Coordinates of C-alpha atoms in Angstrom, one line a residue:
X14 CA 233.2 71.4 87.8
X15 CA 235.8 71.4 85.1
X16 CA 235.6 68.9 82.6
X17 CA 238.5 67.4 80.6
X18 CA 237.2 68.3 77.3
X19 CA 234.3 70.0 75.5
X20 CA 231.0 68.2 75.9
X21 CA 227.4 68.4 74.9
X22 CA 225.7 69.0 78.5
X23 CA 222.0 68.1 78.6
X24 CA 221.2 68.1 82.1
X25 CA 221.9 67.7 85.6
X26 CA 220.9 65.4 88.7
X27 CA 220.9 66.6 92.3
X28 CA 220.8 65.2 95.7
X29 CA 221.0 66.8 99.2
X30 CA 223.3 65.6 101.9
X31 CA 223.5 62.1 102.9
X32 CA 223.4 60.9 106.6
X33 CA 223.0 63.1 109.5
X34 CA 221.7 66.8 109.2
X35 CA 219.1 67.2 106.9
X36 CA 220.5 69.8 104.5
X37 CA 220.0 70.4 100.6
X38 CA 219.6 73.2 97.8
X39 CA 216.1 73.9 96.8
X40 CA 217.1 76.3 94.1
X41 CA 220.0 76.9 91.9
X42 CA 221.2 78.7 88.9
X43 CA 223.7 77.1 86.3
X44 CA 226.6 78.9 84.6
X45 CA 228.2 77.5 81.4
X46 CA 231.4 78.3 79.3
X47 CA 234.6 76.9 77.4
X48 CA 237.1 78.5 79.6
X49 CA 235.8 78.6 83.2
X50 CA 236.3 82.5 83.2
X51 CA 233.5 83.8 80.8
X52 CA 230.4 81.9 82.1
X53 CA 226.9 82.5 80.8
X54 CA 223.9 82.0 82.7
X55 CA 221.6 79.1 81.5
X56 CA 217.8 79.8 81.1
X57 CA 216.0 77.0 82.9
X58 CA 212.7 77.7 80.7
X59 CA 211.1 79.5 83.6
X60 CA 213.7 82.2 84.1
X61 CA 217.1 81.6 85.6
X62 CA 216.7 79.0 88.3
X63 CA 216.1 75.3 88.5
X64 CA 214.0 73.7 91.2
X65 CA 216.1 71.5 93.3
X66 CA 215.6 69.2 96.4
X67 CA 212.9 68.8 98.9
X68 CA 214.7 66.0 101.0
X69 CA 218.3 64.5 101.5
X70 CA 218.4 61.6 98.9
X71 CA 215.6 61.8 96.3
X72 CA 217.4 62.5 92.8
X73 CA 215.9 65.4 91.1
X74 CA 216.6 65.6 87.2
X75 CA 216.6 69.0 85.5
X76 CA 217.0 68.5 81.4
X77 CA 218.1 71.6 79.8
X78 CA 216.1 73.3 76.8
X79 CA 218.7 72.2 74.7
X80 CA 222.3 70.7 74.9
X81 CA 224.8 73.5 75.5
X82 CA 228.7 73.1 74.6
X83 CA 230.6 73.5 77.9
X84 CA 233.8 72.5 79.4
X85 CA 232.9 74.2 82.7
X86 CA 229.7 73.8 84.6
X87 CA 228.9 76.4 88.0
X88 CA 226.1 75.3 90.0
X89 CA 225.1 78.4 92.3
X90 CA 222.6 77.7 95.0
X91 CA 220.2 80.3 95.5
X92 CA 217.6 78.9 98.2
X93 CA 218.6 75.7 100.4
X94 CA 217.2 74.0 103.4
X95 CA 219.3 73.9 106.7
X96 CA 222.7 74.7 105.1
X97 CA 223.8 74.7 101.5
X98 CA 225.0 70.9 100.9
X99 CA 224.4 69.0 97.8
X100 CA 225.6 66.2 95.3
X101 CA 225.4 66.6 91.6
X102 CA 225.9 64.3 88.6
X103 CA 226.2 66.2 85.0
X104 CA 224.4 64.4 82.0
X105 CA 225.8 64.9 78.5
X106 CA 227.9 63.3 75.9
X107 CA 231.2 64.4 73.9
X108 CA 231.0 67.1 71.4
X109 CA 229.9 66.1 68.0
X110 CA 231.4 62.6 67.6
X111 CA 230.1 60.0 65.3
X112 CA 229.8 56.3 64.7
X113 CA 230.9 54.7 61.7
X114 CA 229.0 55.4 58.6
X115 CA 226.2 53.1 57.3
X116 CA 225.3 52.7 53.6
X117 CA 221.9 51.3 52.4
X118 CA 220.1 51.6 49.2
X119 CA 216.6 51.6 50.6
X120 CA 216.6 53.4 54.0
X121 CA 217.6 56.8 55.0
X122 CA 217.9 56.4 58.6
X123 CA 220.2 53.9 60.3
X124 CA 220.6 53.5 63.9
X125 CA 223.8 52.1 65.5
X126 CA 223.9 48.9 67.5
X127 CA 222.0 49.0 70.9
X128 CA 225.1 48.2 72.9
X129 CA 227.8 50.8 72.7
X130 CA 230.3 49.3 75.4
X131 CA 231.3 50.8 78.6
X132 CA 232.6 54.4 79.3
X133 CA 233.7 55.6 83.0
X134 CA 230.8 57.7 84.1
X135 CA 230.8 57.5 87.8
X136 CA 233.6 58.6 90.4
X137 CA 234.1 55.1 91.3
X138 CA 232.7 52.7 88.9
X139 CA 232.1 52.4 85.1
X140 CA 228.7 52.2 84.0
X141 CA 227.4 51.0 80.5
X142 CA 226.6 54.3 78.3
X143 CA 222.9 54.8 77.3
X144 CA 222.4 53.4 73.6
X145 CA 220.3 55.2 70.9
X146 CA 216.5 55.1 71.6
X147 CA 215.1 53.9 68.1
X148 CA 212.5 56.5 66.7
X149 CA 213.5 59.0 69.2
X150 CA 214.3 62.5 67.7
X151 CA 214.7 61.0 64.1
X152 CA 212.5 62.8 61.7
X153 CA 213.9 63.8 58.2
X154 CA 213.8 67.5 58.9
X155 CA 214.1 68.5 55.1
X156 CA 211.5 66.6 53.8
X157 CA 208.6 65.7 56.7
X158 CA 205.9 68.5 56.6
X159 CA 205.8 70.4 60.0
X160 CA 205.8 74.0 60.9
X161 CA 209.5 74.0 61.0
X162 CA 210.8 75.9 58.0
X163 CA 214.3 75.7 56.4
X164 CA 216.2 77.8 53.8
X165 CA 218.8 76.1 51.8
X166 CA 221.9 78.2 50.8
X167 CA 225.3 77.5 49.1
X168 CA 228.9 79.4 49.0
X169 CA 228.3 79.6 45.1
X170 CA 226.5 77.8 42.4
X171 CA 227.4 76.0 39.1
X172 CA 226.1 77.9 35.9
X173 CA 224.4 80.3 38.1
X174 CA 222.0 82.4 35.7
X175 CA 221.7 79.8 33.0
X176 CA 218.1 79.6 31.8
X177 CA 219.0 75.9 30.8
X178 CA 220.3 74.0 34.0
X179 CA 219.8 74.4 37.7
X180 CA 222.3 73.2 40.1
X181 CA 220.4 75.4 42.8
X182 CA 220.5 74.5 46.4
X183 CA 217.2 73.2 46.4
X184 CA 218.1 70.6 44.2
X185 CA 220.2 69.1 47.0
X186 CA 217.2 67.6 48.9
X187 CA 217.7 63.7 49.4
X188 CA 216.5 61.8 46.3
X189 CA 216.0 64.5 43.9
X190 CA 216.3 63.3 40.3
X191 CA 217.6 65.1 37.1
X192 CA 214.5 66.0 35.1
X193 CA 213.3 68.4 32.3
X194 CA 210.2 70.5 32.4
X195 CA 207.8 71.7 29.7
X196 CA 210.0 74.8 29.4
X197 CA 213.2 72.7 28.7
X198 CA 214.9 73.9 31.9
X199 CA 217.1 70.9 33.0
X200 CA 216.7 70.4 36.9
X201 CA 220.1 68.7 38.0
X202 CA 219.9 65.8 40.3
X203 CA 221.6 67.7 43.1
X204 CA 223.5 70.6 43.9
X205 CA 226.9 71.6 42.5
X206 CA 229.1 74.6 43.3
X207 CA 230.7 76.9 40.7
X208 CA 234.1 75.4 41.6
X209 CA 235.1 72.0 43.3
X210 CA 237.5 72.9 46.2
X211 CA 237.2 72.7 50.0
X212 CA 235.9 76.6 50.4
X213 CA 232.6 75.4 49.3
X214 CA 229.5 74.5 51.5
X215 CA 225.9 74.3 51.6
X216 CA 223.8 75.7 54.5
X217 CA 220.6 74.9 56.2
X218 CA 219.3 77.7 58.4
X219 CA 216.1 76.5 60.7
X220 CA 213.2 78.8 61.5
X221 CA 213.7 77.4 65.1
X222 CA 216.8 75.7 67.2
X223 CA 216.8 72.0 66.1
X224 CA 218.4 69.2 67.7
X225 CA 220.7 67.5 64.9
X226 CA 221.2 63.6 65.5
X227 CA 222.7 62.5 61.9
X228 CA 222.9 63.2 58.3
X229 CA 222.2 61.3 55.1
X230 CA 224.2 62.1 52.0
X231 CA 224.1 61.0 48.2
X232 CA 225.9 61.8 45.1
X233 CA 224.4 63.8 42.1
X234 CA 221.6 62.0 40.2
X235 CA 221.8 61.5 36.7
X236 CA 224.9 62.1 34.4
X237 CA 228.6 62.8 35.3
X238 CA 229.6 60.6 38.3
X239 CA 230.0 63.3 40.8
X240 CA 229.6 62.6 44.5
X241 CA 231.3 63.6 47.7
X242 CA 233.6 61.2 49.4
X243 CA 234.4 63.2 52.6
X244 CA 233.1 66.2 54.5
X245 CA 233.0 68.1 57.5
X246 CA 230.3 70.0 59.4
X247 CA 230.2 73.5 60.9
X248 CA 227.3 74.6 63.1
X249 CA 226.0 77.8 64.8
X250 CA 223.2 79.1 67.3
X251 CA 222.9 82.3 65.6
X252 CA 223.9 81.7 62.0
X253 CA 227.0 84.2 62.5
X254 CA 229.4 82.5 64.8
X255 CA 230.5 79.3 63.6
X256 CA 232.0 75.9 65.5
X257 CA 233.6 73.4 63.6
X258 CA 232.5 69.8 64.4
X259 CA 235.7 68.0 66.1
X260 CA 237.3 71.4 67.0
X261 CA 239.7 73.7 65.0
X262 CA 241.0 71.1 62.7
X263 CA 237.7 69.4 61.9
X264 CA 236.2 65.8 62.1
X265 CA 236.2 64.1 58.9
X266 CA 233.0 62.2 57.9
X267 CA 233.3 59.4 55.5
X268 CA 230.5 59.7 52.7
X269 CA 229.6 58.4 49.5
X270 CA 231.1 55.9 46.7
X271 CA 228.6 56.3 44.2
X272 CA 225.8 58.5 43.0
X273 CA 222.8 57.2 44.5
X274 CA 223.3 55.0 47.5
X275 CA 222.6 57.2 50.8
X276 CA 225.1 57.1 53.3
X277 CA 224.1 57.9 56.9
X278 CA 226.3 59.2 59.6
X279 CA 224.5 59.1 63.1
X280 CA 225.9 61.8 65.7
X281 CA 226.7 59.8 69.1
X282 CA 225.8 63.5 70.7
X283 CA 222.9 65.3 69.6
X284 CA 223.5 69.0 69.0
X285 CA 221.1 72.1 69.2
X286 CA 221.9 74.1 65.9
X287 CA 220.1 77.1 64.1
X288 CA 222.3 77.1 61.1
X289 CA 224.5 73.9 59.9
X290 CA 226.7 73.6 57.0
X291 CA 228.2 70.6 55.2
X292 CA 231.6 71.4 53.6
X293 CA 233.0 69.0 51.2
X294 CA 236.6 67.8 51.5
X295 CA 236.9 65.3 48.9
X296 CA 235.0 64.2 45.9
X297 CA 234.9 62.1 42.8
X298 CA 234.9 64.1 39.7
X299 CA 233.5 67.1 41.0
X300 CA 231.3 68.1 44.1
X301 CA 227.7 67.1 43.5
X302 CA 225.4 66.1 46.3
X303 CA 222.1 65.5 48.1
X304 CA 221.4 65.2 51.6
X305 CA 218.8 64.9 54.2
X306 CA 219.2 65.7 57.9
X307 CA 217.7 63.7 61.1
X308 CA 216.7 65.0 64.3
X309 CA 213.8 67.0 65.9
X310 CA 212.6 70.5 66.2
X311 CA 212.8 72.0 70.0
X312 CA 209.1 73.1 70.4
X313 CA 207.8 75.5 73.0
X314 CA 211.5 76.3 74.1
X315 CA 212.3 72.9 75.0
X316 CA 212.8 69.1 74.4
X317 CA 211.5 66.3 76.5
X318 CA 214.2 63.9 78.0
X319 CA 213.1 61.0 76.2
X320 CA 213.8 62.8 72.7
X321 CA 217.5 63.2 73.9
X322 CA 219.0 60.0 72.3
X323 CA 222.1 59.9 74.5
X324 CA 222.8 61.1 77.9
X325 CA 225.9 59.8 79.4
X326 CA 226.9 60.8 83.3
X327 CA 230.1 62.6 83.0
X328 CA 231.3 62.6 87.0
X329 CA 234.6 60.9 85.8
X330 CA 235.5 63.4 83.3
X331 CA 235.6 66.3 85.9
X332 CA 237.7 68.4 88.3
X333 CA 235.9 69.9 91.5
X334 CA 237.0 73.6 92.2
X335 CA 235.2 74.6 95.3
X336 CA 235.4 78.4 95.3
X337 CA 235.0 78.9 99.3
X338 CA 235.9 77.1 102.3
X339 CA 234.5 73.2 101.8
X340 CA 234.8 70.0 102.3
X341 CA 235.0 67.6 99.1
X342 CA 234.5 64.3 98.8
X343 CA 233.8 61.3 96.4
X344 CA 230.9 59.5 97.6
X345 CA 229.3 56.4 96.1
X346 CA 225.4 56.4 96.8
X347 CA 223.1 53.6 97.1
X348 CA 221.6 54.6 93.7
X349 CA 223.1 53.8 90.3
X350 CA 224.2 57.3 90.0
X351 CA 227.7 58.1 91.2
X352 CA 228.4 61.7 92.5
X353 CA 230.4 64.4 93.7
X354 CA 229.2 65.3 97.5
X355 CA 230.3 69.1 98.0
X356 CA 229.3 70.3 101.6
X357 CA 229.9 73.8 101.7
X358 CA 230.2 75.7 105.4
X359 CA 228.8 79.2 106.1
X360 CA 230.5 81.8 105.7
X361 CA 230.0 83.5 109.2

């Protein structure tokens, strides 16, 4: 299955063959990739095989341990009843898109409206995109006590080595205040880099893969009227190879207009990361910022379907490419899920 663009794929739904001839796939593997040539085998959580169907029409849903970014999904049956015959739906959402930012002086999490409009999700009919679930996967990851640990670093630090002031990355936690301790060290109300240019970033590394649902930013507290007005996001699964949100040119997130008002950007598609970077693009006076990340930890190698806040079926975004003699047809089922029916003939 080749999608028209990159998506975060969160799961699949399968059925057997409708009508005559009891045929269905009982086990299968999933491979994924960005170019449809170099595909990786997806871990099901219990090895490489996913459990499939046990009858013709019951829908079986397998949610992935965490979303994977892909343009191509390859479903490879490994066991079946009768003959290989299946119908498939892909679950996911566009890669790292956002709703308009919200500002509030008192809240640090803002959810988008409960209705998100209609999108074409089936082969024959449109359906309503699932809206965000308030409370799902919405912990404040930087400040909430948990067994998840975070390490905050940055490209550079203003006045690094000074014994009088501290602009260290740990000053970038949301709601940090400018203060002076008993030893007269002035702890600044935010992180600032050595110079203000677009090469600067602040980075968070998580102890475990983590779902990122949104970001909250503030400017620097205290003197000097410094805040970031626009930024980009980069993310990585290994903290070595980086992907820029929105593709090679990068998506611009609108941020702050003053020092202390929190501005929240909620991602329409949750993303699993090990490391995340915030890269200021524009600012007032100089770069100065505080932030919080909204999301949830992937526990025991997985995350429940209820914690993935958006799962949109993608059937209208696909091209089916049979790799062996088969008949391919678009078939609407009696259920709400519209599917691609692929009945593969034996090669004997």
